[in-house]
């Protein structure tokens, strides 16, 4: 299994410039030259994978409550753009299906962070895995990368879609993290960039995995990581980092 992402990846579509995890955000990232995107995916009550970061609708829509407690028919009508700015009013929560179609049609790579509603980790991984195999049928060389902070989500994805590459997300280096990534059959580790020192990067490489980071928005940190061997950077700052080369200064 090969690492399916280029070096620079736009976070939540295009980070802060457009409402996160919407099709509009992907379009803005693409306008800035980005060819790869990270997004957060969870399940509606009736089991449809869609994009949203939080468990609740509160922060990024004008609705309230647990998103995963509503059916897709209802979620699909919710405005997910007006909270960001008036220009994006009317932008809706996208299904994974809609994002897959955008990425496949434009040749973009995708990092699907499986972000289960609390308590549905295994099921979310399994369903998202099945959906990805359906959506990327006939594209075996352009499959997305799954990542998750939740090991059970990666176990679920491995059950239904073993051929889709996986990475373990880390927000802390707890004892056994590298062994856990290996046990989960991951081909990479994606960590908070403040955790990635030279020793950590070398340890990941020695285990035969790629080492990537989120969410780097300042040039000094990016340069330090690049000179210490990092394999990929997820950023909000699509207007600051030109994605054509690792140096990346726009
Ligand atoms: O996938 C990397 C990054 O998105 C993880 O953090 O909270 O932005 O989803 P978060
Ligand atoms: Mg994420």
XYZ file of N, CA and C in Angstrom, residues 64-241:
534
model
N -29.135 23.061 16.678
C -28.571 22.637 17.952
C -28.736 21.133 18.110
N -27.800 20.503 18.819
C -27.958 19.101 19.165
C -27.031 18.172 18.402
N -27.122 16.901 18.755
C -26.260 15.871 18.173
C -26.634 15.647 16.703
N -25.666 15.813 15.821
C -25.948 15.655 14.393
C -26.327 14.210 14.064
N -25.626 13.269 14.697
C -25.855 11.854 14.400
C -27.195 11.331 14.902
N -27.964 12.186 15.575
C -29.311 11.788 16.015
C -30.367 12.183 14.986
N -29.937 12.719 13.852
C -30.897 13.133 12.807
C -30.648 12.352 11.519
N -31.726 12.130 10.778
C -31.615 11.443 9.483
C -31.008 12.375 8.433
N -30.451 11.767 7.377
C -29.797 12.546 6.340
C -30.777 13.488 5.635
N -32.009 13.058 5.474
C -32.982 13.915 4.784
C -33.088 15.262 5.483
N -32.970 15.254 6.787
C -33.040 16.502 7.558
C -31.689 17.229 7.538
N -30.610 16.491 7.771
C -29.275 17.100 7.797
C -28.921 17.768 6.476
N -29.351 17.161 5.393
C -28.959 17.651 4.061
C -29.543 19.025 3.743
N -30.513 19.458 4.532
C -31.134 20.770 4.287
C -30.577 21.859 5.209
N -29.666 21.475 6.102
C -29.180 22.431 7.100
C -28.107 23.346 6.511
N -28.225 24.636 6.793
C -27.249 25.620 6.327
C -25.955 25.483 7.138
N -24.864 25.183 6.442
C -23.569 25.010 7.109
C -22.581 26.086 6.671
N -23.111 27.196 6.098
C -22.234 28.249 5.609
C -22.456 29.607 6.242
N -23.681 29.888 6.649
C -24.014 31.239 7.139
C -23.232 31.607 8.393
N -22.910 30.621 9.237
C -22.148 30.907 10.464
C -20.781 31.502 10.123
N -20.240 31.129 8.954
C -18.898 31.573 8.569
C -18.922 33.005 8.055
N -19.809 33.253 7.093
C -19.943 34.591 6.509
C -21.152 34.597 5.587
N -21.648 35.804 5.343
C -22.868 35.934 4.545
C -22.686 35.340 3.144
N -21.458 35.447 2.620
C -21.191 34.963 1.261
C -21.489 33.471 1.110
N -21.418 32.744 2.215
C -21.601 31.297 2.132
C -22.954 30.823 2.673
N -23.860 31.746 2.906
C -25.202 31.347 3.333
C -25.808 30.438 2.268
N -26.448 29.381 2.704
C -27.062 28.446 1.763
C -26.196 27.239 1.462
N -24.933 27.295 1.844
C -24.049 26.134 1.670
C -24.507 25.039 2.635
N -24.673 23.824 2.115
C -25.240 22.770 2.966
C -24.163 21.794 3.447
N -24.537 20.993 4.436
C -23.671 19.895 4.867
C -23.530 18.922 3.694
N -22.321 18.576 3.297
C -22.182 17.642 2.179
C -22.152 16.174 2.617
N -22.690 15.329 1.777
C -22.509 13.886 1.970
C -21.103 13.509 1.515
N -20.604 12.380 1.999
C -19.322 11.873 1.496
C -19.439 11.578 0.004
N -20.612 11.162 -0.422
C -20.857 10.898 -1.848
C -20.560 12.144 -2.684
N -21.060 13.300 -2.258
C -20.850 14.538 -3.031
C -19.374 14.919 -3.067
N -18.687 14.742 -1.946
C -17.257 15.086 -1.891
C -16.446 14.117 -2.749
N -16.814 12.844 -2.702
C -16.111 11.846 -3.530
C -16.256 12.195 -5.005
N -17.465 12.567 -5.398
C -17.665 12.913 -6.811
C -16.804 14.107 -7.213
N -16.723 15.121 -6.340
C -15.888 16.290 -6.616
C -14.412 15.882 -6.746
N -13.941 15.077 -5.814
C -12.526 14.688 -5.827
C -12.198 13.800 -7.036
N -13.056 12.829 -7.310
C -12.785 11.912 -8.425
C -12.827 12.679 -9.755
N -13.815 13.561 -9.914
C -13.947 14.312 -11.179
C -12.749 15.220 -11.417
N -12.135 15.728 -10.333
C -11.040 16.689 -10.486
C -9.662 16.086 -10.209
N -9.617 14.778 -9.961
C -8.329 14.115 -9.720
C -7.696 14.489 -8.390
N -8.527 14.877 -7.398
C -7.981 15.257 -6.093
C -7.833 14.041 -5.177
N -6.823 14.106 -4.323
C -6.653 13.082 -3.288
C -7.458 13.488 -2.051
N -7.835 12.483 -1.256
C -8.684 12.765 -0.094
C -8.185 12.012 1.130
N -8.131 12.710 2.246
C -7.883 12.108 3.556
C -9.190 12.196 4.338
N -9.819 11.034 4.515
C -11.076 10.969 5.265
C -10.747 10.688 6.712
N -10.875 11.717 7.540
C -10.762 11.470 8.985
C -12.098 10.933 9.461
N -12.096 9.694 9.940
C -13.320 9.097 10.488
C -13.499 9.661 11.893
N -14.556 10.441 12.038
C -14.783 11.210 13.273
C -16.130 10.780 13.833
N -16.194 9.593 14.436
C -17.498 9.034 14.820
C -18.181 9.858 15.891
N -19.491 9.911 15.828
C -20.238 10.384 16.979
C -19.879 9.463 18.142
N -19.657 10.051 19.303
C -19.195 9.275 20.453
C -20.084 8.052 20.680
N -19.453 6.890 20.728
C -20.183 5.645 20.986
C -20.451 4.819 19.744
N -20.164 5.363 18.554
C -20.442 4.588 17.329
C -19.175 4.409 16.491
N -18.049 4.187 17.179
C -16.754 4.157 16.498
C -16.640 3.009 15.489
N -16.907 1.788 15.951
C -16.729 0.618 15.083
C -17.690 0.673 13.893
N -18.948 0.965 14.169
C -19.968 1.021 13.118
C -19.617 2.094 12.081
N -19.167 3.257 12.554
C -18.838 4.333 11.615
C -17.705 3.896 10.696
N -16.666 3.271 11.281
C -15.558 2.797 10.451
C -16.027 1.805 9.406
N -16.868 0.868 9.820
C -17.348 -0.156 8.877
C -18.177 0.455 7.748
N -19.081 1.345 8.107
C -19.976 1.928 7.093
C -19.190 2.832 6.139
N -18.291 3.642 6.702
C -17.497 4.528 5.838
C -16.614 3.679 4.910
N -16.065 2.596 5.424
C -15.268 1.708 4.574
C -16.071 1.177 3.398
N -17.273 0.679 3.689
C -18.132 0.152 2.603
C -18.462 1.248 1.587
N -18.771 2.431 2.099
C -19.153 3.537 1.212
C -17.984 3.963 0.315
N -16.787 3.967 0.878
C -15.617 4.351 0.076
C -15.384 3.338 -1.053
N -15.518 2.051 -0.756
C -15.327 1.058 -1.821
C -16.377 1.230 -2.918
N -17.592 1.589 -2.531
C -18.644 1.842 -3.533
C -18.318 3.098 -4.359
N -17.928 4.156 -3.679
C -17.729 5.442 -4.370
C -16.494 5.432 -5.258
N -15.449 4.735 -4.825
C -14.196 4.720 -5.599
C -14.082 3.453 -6.454
N -15.205 2.819 -6.781
C -15.189 1.645 -7.650
C -14.461 1.992 -8.953
N -13.545 1.130 -9.350
C -12.818 1.379 -10.604
C -11.662 2.354 -10.447
N -11.361 2.777 -9.203
C -10.261 3.733 -8.957
C -9.272 3.142 -7.944
N -8.825 1.904 -8.151
C -8.005 1.264 -7.106
C -6.690 1.983 -6.842
N -6.225 2.798 -7.768
C -4.965 3.519 -7.555
C -5.166 4.923 -7.007
N -6.421 5.293 -6.747
C -6.700 6.651 -6.256
C -7.570 6.629 -5.013
N -7.421 5.567 -4.229
C -8.239 5.456 -3.019
C -7.850 6.540 -2.014
N -8.788 6.960 -1.176
C -8.450 7.926 -0.129
C -7.612 7.294 0.974
N -7.152 8.140 1.887
C -6.506 7.674 3.122
C -7.512 7.836 4.257
N -7.714 6.756 5.023
C -8.489 6.858 6.256
C -7.558 7.261 7.386
N -8.051 8.134 8.263
C -7.331 8.381 9.505
C -8.354 8.529 10.615
N -7.907 8.302 11.847
C -8.802 8.494 12.981
C -8.004 8.532 14.274
N -8.516 9.317 15.229
C -8.003 9.261 16.589
C -8.533 8.025 17.310
N -9.562 7.407 16.733
C -10.275 6.310 17.396
C -9.856 4.974 16.793
N -9.071 4.177 17.531
C -8.637 2.880 16.993
C -9.801 2.021 16.510
N -10.928 2.031 17.223
C -12.061 1.191 16.801
C -12.604 1.606 15.437
N -12.516 2.880 15.119
C -12.965 3.331 13.790
C -12.058 2.750 12.709
N -10.757 2.695 12.998
C -9.824 2.117 12.018
C -10.012 0.603 11.925
N -10.332 -0.034 13.042
C -10.604 -1.480 13.008
C -11.853 -1.745 12.156
N -12.878 -0.931 12.316
C -14.089 -1.079 11.504
C -13.811 -0.880 10.027
N -13.029 0.148 9.711
C -12.695 0.410 8.311
C -11.872 -0.729 7.725
N -10.968 -1.284 8.529
C -10.135 -2.395 8.039
C -10.980 -3.629 7.755
N -12.060 -3.821 8.519
C -12.944 -4.969 8.280
C -13.661 -4.869 6.940
N -14.212 -3.696 6.667
C -15.037 -3.576 5.455
C -14.226 -3.160 4.225
N -13.091 -2.499 4.448
C -12.308 -2.001 3.311
C -10.816 -2.152 3.593
N -10.354 -3.407 3.692
C -8.946 -3.607 4.083
C -7.954 -2.996 3.108
N -8.363 -2.816 1.863
C -7.430 -2.297 0.853
C -7.283 -0.782 0.882
N -8.106 -0.101 1.671
C -7.993 1.364 1.768
C -6.971 1.691 2.858
N -5.927 2.464 2.515
C -4.864 2.712 3.490
C -5.349 3.484 4.715
N -4.683 3.214 5.850
C -5.080 3.813 7.118
C -3.881 4.495 7.790
N -4.199 5.559 8.552
C -3.193 6.223 9.385
C -3.797 6.470 10.758
N -2.948 6.354 11.781
C -3.397 6.643 13.145
C -3.156 8.113 13.434
N -4.199 8.792 13.927
C -4.077 10.193 14.333
C -3.707 10.248 15.808
N -2.812 11.173 16.138
C -2.352 11.288 17.524
C -2.382 12.742 17.979
N -2.977 12.956 19.165
C -2.884 14.276 19.791
C -2.032 14.225 21.054
N -1.451 13.048 21.304
C -0.493 12.865 22.401
C 0.295 11.594 22.091
N 1.533 11.532 22.599
C 2.341 10.313 22.405
C 2.253 9.465 23.665
N 1.178 8.691 23.737
C 1.005 7.834 24.914
C 1.844 6.568 24.725
N 2.248 5.921 25.846
C 3.065 4.708 25.701
C 2.390 3.715 24.749
N 3.181 3.152 23.837
C 2.669 2.133 22.931
C 2.061 2.656 21.640
N 2.174 3.976 21.371
C 1.506 4.536 20.191
C 2.026 3.946 18.885
N 3.326 3.676 18.816
C 3.866 3.163 17.552
C 3.419 1.718 17.334
N 3.449 0.927 18.413
C 2.967 -0.455 18.326
C 1.492 -0.482 17.918
N 0.717 0.453 18.477
C -0.704 0.500 18.145
C -0.908 0.793 16.649
N -0.129 1.726 16.117
C -0.237 2.020 14.683
C 0.088 0.793 13.844
N 1.113 0.063 14.264
C 1.483 -1.162 13.532
C 0.374 -2.202 13.632
N -0.134 -2.403 14.825
C -1.185 -3.408 15.045
C -2.424 -3.101 14.209
N -2.705 -1.822 14.023
C -3.877 -1.411 13.244
C -3.609 -1.508 11.737
N -2.408 -1.911 11.378
C -2.061 -2.037 9.960
C -1.938 -0.698 9.263
N -1.554 0.319 10.011
C -1.453 1.673 9.428
C -0.202 1.801 8.567
N -0.304 2.637 7.559
C 0.879 2.929 6.743
C 1.466 4.291 7.119
N 0.838 4.965 8.081
C 1.365 6.248 8.514
C 0.792 6.674 9.843
N 1.448 7.690 10.397
C 0.990 8.329 11.629
C 0.837 9.812 11.316
N -0.295 10.369 11.702
C -0.540 11.808 11.514
C -0.714 12.405 12.903
N 0.241 13.263 13.293
C 0.248 13.768 14.668
C 0.122 15.280 14.699
N -0.336 15.772 15.839
C -0.241 17.205 16.100
C 1.221 17.614 15.903
N 1.469 18.681 15.155
C 2.850 18.971 14.751
C 3.765 19.268 15.937
N 3.186 19.674 17.064
C 4.033 19.972 18.229
C 4.628 18.697 18.831
N 4.106 17.536 18.429
C 4.629 16.261 18.947
C 5.772 15.718 18.106
N 5.944 16.240 16.910
C 6.873 15.629 15.955
C 8.272 16.221 16.083
N 9.103 15.570 16.892
C 10.511 15.940 16.880
C 11.265 14.938 15.990
N 12.554 15.162 15.852
C 13.347 14.345 14.936
C 13.317 12.856 15.330
N 13.392 12.605 16.619
C 13.382 11.218 17.102
C 12.072 10.516 16.735
N 10.972 11.240 16.877
C 9.657 10.657 16.577
C 9.524 10.377 15.091
N 9.939 11.333 14.277
C 9.873 11.131 12.822
C 10.733 9.927 12.427
N 11.939 9.851 12.979
C 12.836 8.737 12.645
C 12.249 7.398 13.094
N 11.594 7.390 14.258
C 11.000 6.137 14.755
C 9.871 5.664 13.835
N 9.077 6.607 13.350
C 7.982 6.252 12.435
C 8.562 5.698 11.129
N 9.589 6.364 10.632
C 10.221 5.896 9.391
C 10.873 4.518 9.585
N 11.506 4.325 10.730
C 12.158 3.036 10.991
C 11.137 1.903 11.031
N 9.887 2.253 11.364
C 8.813 1.247 11.385
C 8.191 1.065 9.998
N 8.730 1.764 9.001
C 8.242 1.610 7.627
C 6.997 2.412 7.326
N 6.731 3.436 8.154
C 5.525 4.252 7.959
C 5.876 5.684 7.592
N 4.869 6.387 7.061
C 5.011 7.813 6.776
C 4.650 8.616 8.025
N 5.241 9.818 8.102
C 4.986 10.714 9.235
C 4.437 12.031 8.705
N 3.199 12.324 9.076
C 2.572 13.578 8.636
C 2.043 14.330 9.847
N 1.707 15.604 9.640
C 1.276 16.451 10.764
C 0.064 17.300 10.405
N -0.677 17.664 11.458
C -1.718 18.681 11.401
C -1.412 19.683 12.511
N -1.961 20.819 12.615
C -2.385 21.658 11.500
C -1.387 22.793 11.494
N -0.514 22.832 10.497
C 0.616 23.762 10.471
C 0.229 24.985 9.651
N 0.272 26.143 10.306
C -0.139 27.370 9.613
C 0.949 28.433 9.588
N 2.108 28.150 10.193
C 3.167 29.165 10.162
C 4.400 28.620 9.443
N 5.032 29.487 8.630
C 6.150 29.042 7.787
C 7.340 28.495 8.578
N 7.625 29.056 9.746
C 8.802 28.582 10.493
C 8.608 27.124 10.919
N 7.419 26.793 11.404
C 7.160 25.400 11.803
C 7.223 24.479 10.590
N 6.642 24.930 9.468
C 6.661 24.110 8.253
C 8.102 23.840 7.822
N 8.931 24.883 7.828
C 10.323 24.708 7.393
C 11.073 23.748 8.319
N 10.844 23.874 9.611
C 11.521 22.987 10.569
C 11.124 21.537 10.305
N 9.837 21.302 10.117
C 9.351 19.937 9.883
C 9.910 19.378 8.581
N 9.962 20.218 7.552
C 10.477 19.770 6.255
C 11.952 19.384 6.390
N 12.714 20.216 7.093
C 14.143 19.909 7.197
C 14.401 18.712 8.119
N 13.393 18.299 8.867
C 13.549 17.112 9.720
C 12.846 15.882 9.162
N 12.447 15.941 7.900
C 12.024 14.729 7.205
C 10.536 14.419 7.209
N 9.697 15.396 7.522
C 8.261 15.116 7.549
C 7.764 14.793 6.123
N 6.760 13.922 6.031
C 6.269 13.464 4.720
C 5.018 14.190 4.238
N 4.360 14.922 5.125
C 3.144 15.609 4.695
C 2.678 16.595 5.738
N 2.057 17.673 5.254
C 1.558 18.721 6.152
C 0.106 19.019 5.806
N -0.738 19.008 6.832
C -2.131 19.430 6.705
C -2.214 20.865 7.223
N -2.788 21.762 6.414
C -2.792 23.177 6.777
C -4.152 23.835 6.528
N -4.444 24.839 7.360
C -5.565 25.735 7.084
C -5.145 26.842 6.121
N -3.833 27.127 6.085
C -3.338 28.350 5.447
C -3.089 28.138 3.953
N -4.152 27.830 3.245
C -3.992 27.548 1.804
C -3.604 28.798 1.023
N -3.816 29.961 1.613
C -3.398 31.195 0.958
C -1.955 31.559 1.298
N -1.346 30.837 2.232
C 0.033 31.133 2.649
C 1.029 30.144 2.074
N 0.617 28.890 1.933
C 1.523 27.857 1.443
C 1.101 27.427 0.045
